[in-house]
mmCIF file of C-alpha atoms in Angstrom:
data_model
loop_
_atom_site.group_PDB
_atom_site.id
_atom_site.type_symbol
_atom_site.label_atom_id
_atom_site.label_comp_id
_atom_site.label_asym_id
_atom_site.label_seq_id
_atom_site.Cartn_x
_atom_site.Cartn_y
_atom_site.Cartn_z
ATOM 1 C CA UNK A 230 -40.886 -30.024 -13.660
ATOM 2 C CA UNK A 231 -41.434 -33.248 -11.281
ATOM 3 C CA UNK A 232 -37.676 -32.411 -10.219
ATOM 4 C CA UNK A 233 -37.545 -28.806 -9.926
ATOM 5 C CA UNK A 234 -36.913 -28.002 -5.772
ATOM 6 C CA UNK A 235 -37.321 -24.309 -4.948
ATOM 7 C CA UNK A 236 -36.035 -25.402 -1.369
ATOM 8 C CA UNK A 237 -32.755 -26.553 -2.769
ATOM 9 C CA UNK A 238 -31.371 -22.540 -2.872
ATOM 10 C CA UNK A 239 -31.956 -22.070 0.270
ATOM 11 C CA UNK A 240 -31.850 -25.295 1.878
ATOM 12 C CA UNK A 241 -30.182 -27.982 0.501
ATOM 13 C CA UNK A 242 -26.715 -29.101 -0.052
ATOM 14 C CA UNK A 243 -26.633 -26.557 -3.264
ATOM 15 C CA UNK A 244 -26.727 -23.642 -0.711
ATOM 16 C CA UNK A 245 -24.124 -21.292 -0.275
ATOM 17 C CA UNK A 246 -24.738 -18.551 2.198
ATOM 18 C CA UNK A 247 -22.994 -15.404 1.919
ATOM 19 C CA UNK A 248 -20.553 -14.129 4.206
ATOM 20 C CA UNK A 249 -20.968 -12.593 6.940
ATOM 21 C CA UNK A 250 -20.121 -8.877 7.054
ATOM 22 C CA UNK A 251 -16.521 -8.297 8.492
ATOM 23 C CA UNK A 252 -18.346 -5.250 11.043
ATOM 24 C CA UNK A 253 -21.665 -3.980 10.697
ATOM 25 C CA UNK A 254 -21.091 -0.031 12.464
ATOM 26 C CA UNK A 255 -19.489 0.849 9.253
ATOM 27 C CA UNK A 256 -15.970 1.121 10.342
ATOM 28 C CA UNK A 257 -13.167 -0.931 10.183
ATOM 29 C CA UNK A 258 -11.976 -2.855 13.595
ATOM 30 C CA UNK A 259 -8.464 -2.214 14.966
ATOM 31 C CA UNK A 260 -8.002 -6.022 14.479
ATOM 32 C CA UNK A 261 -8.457 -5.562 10.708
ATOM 33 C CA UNK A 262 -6.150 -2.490 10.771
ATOM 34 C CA UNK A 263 -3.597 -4.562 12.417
ATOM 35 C CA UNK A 264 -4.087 -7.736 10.104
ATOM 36 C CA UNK A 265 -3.832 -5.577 6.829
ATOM 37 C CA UNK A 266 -0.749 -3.771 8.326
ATOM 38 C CA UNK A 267 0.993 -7.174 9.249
ATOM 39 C CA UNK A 268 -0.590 -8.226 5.594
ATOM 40 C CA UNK A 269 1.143 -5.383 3.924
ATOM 41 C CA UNK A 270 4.836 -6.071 5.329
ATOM 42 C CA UNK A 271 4.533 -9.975 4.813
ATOM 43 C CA UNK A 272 3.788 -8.378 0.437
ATOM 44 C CA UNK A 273 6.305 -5.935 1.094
ATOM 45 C CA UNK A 274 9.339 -7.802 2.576
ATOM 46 C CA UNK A 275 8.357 -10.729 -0.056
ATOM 47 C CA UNK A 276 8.773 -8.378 -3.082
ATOM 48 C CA UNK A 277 12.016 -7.129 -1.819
ATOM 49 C CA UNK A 278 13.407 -10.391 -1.152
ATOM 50 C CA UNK A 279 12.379 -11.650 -4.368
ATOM 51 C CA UNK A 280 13.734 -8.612 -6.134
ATOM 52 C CA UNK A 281 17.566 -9.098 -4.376
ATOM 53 C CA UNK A 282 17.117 -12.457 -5.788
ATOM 54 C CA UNK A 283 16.342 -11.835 -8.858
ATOM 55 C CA UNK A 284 19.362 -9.036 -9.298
ATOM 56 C CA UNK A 285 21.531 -11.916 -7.858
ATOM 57 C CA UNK A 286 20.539 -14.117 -10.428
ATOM 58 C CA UNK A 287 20.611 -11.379 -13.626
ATOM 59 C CA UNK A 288 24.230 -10.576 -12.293
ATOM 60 C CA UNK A 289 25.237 -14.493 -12.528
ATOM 61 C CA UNK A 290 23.445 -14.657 -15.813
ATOM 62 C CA UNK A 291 25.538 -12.140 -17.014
ATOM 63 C CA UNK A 292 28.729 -13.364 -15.667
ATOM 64 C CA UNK A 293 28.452 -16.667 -17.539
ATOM 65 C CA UNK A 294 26.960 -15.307 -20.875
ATOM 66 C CA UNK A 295 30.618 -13.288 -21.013
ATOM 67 C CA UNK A 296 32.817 -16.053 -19.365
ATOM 68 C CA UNK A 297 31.697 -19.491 -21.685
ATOM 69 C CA UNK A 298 34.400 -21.199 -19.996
ATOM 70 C CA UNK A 299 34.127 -20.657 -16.184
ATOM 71 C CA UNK A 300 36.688 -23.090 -15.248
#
């Protein structure tokens, strides 16, 4: 028990605070509003771009499973 610090949880280099609160009234900010807004069309326009992509690439996958000889 010699090395056994009680001060090291809430002191020492071991110590991770929490977080603070993102706002304490109990309502959401219009900053967050905005941020998860501009968050959700960033995850939006991603998936759709991905998703033209991907058809592009099914429809070339295709194309060369029933032409072996593209040339």
């Amino acid at each position: 028990m010699e090395t056994y610090q009680p001060r090291a949880w809430t002191m020492g280099y071991l110590f991770d605070p929490e977080p603070p609160t993102p706002y304490c009234d109990g309502k959401p900010s219009e900053e967050t509003d905005q941020f998860k807004a501009m968050r959700d069309a960033v995850g939006y326009n991603l998936e759709a771009a991905l998703s033209a992509l991907f058809s592009i690439v099914r429809t070339i996958f295709s194309r060369s499973e029933s032409d072996p000889d593209p040339i």
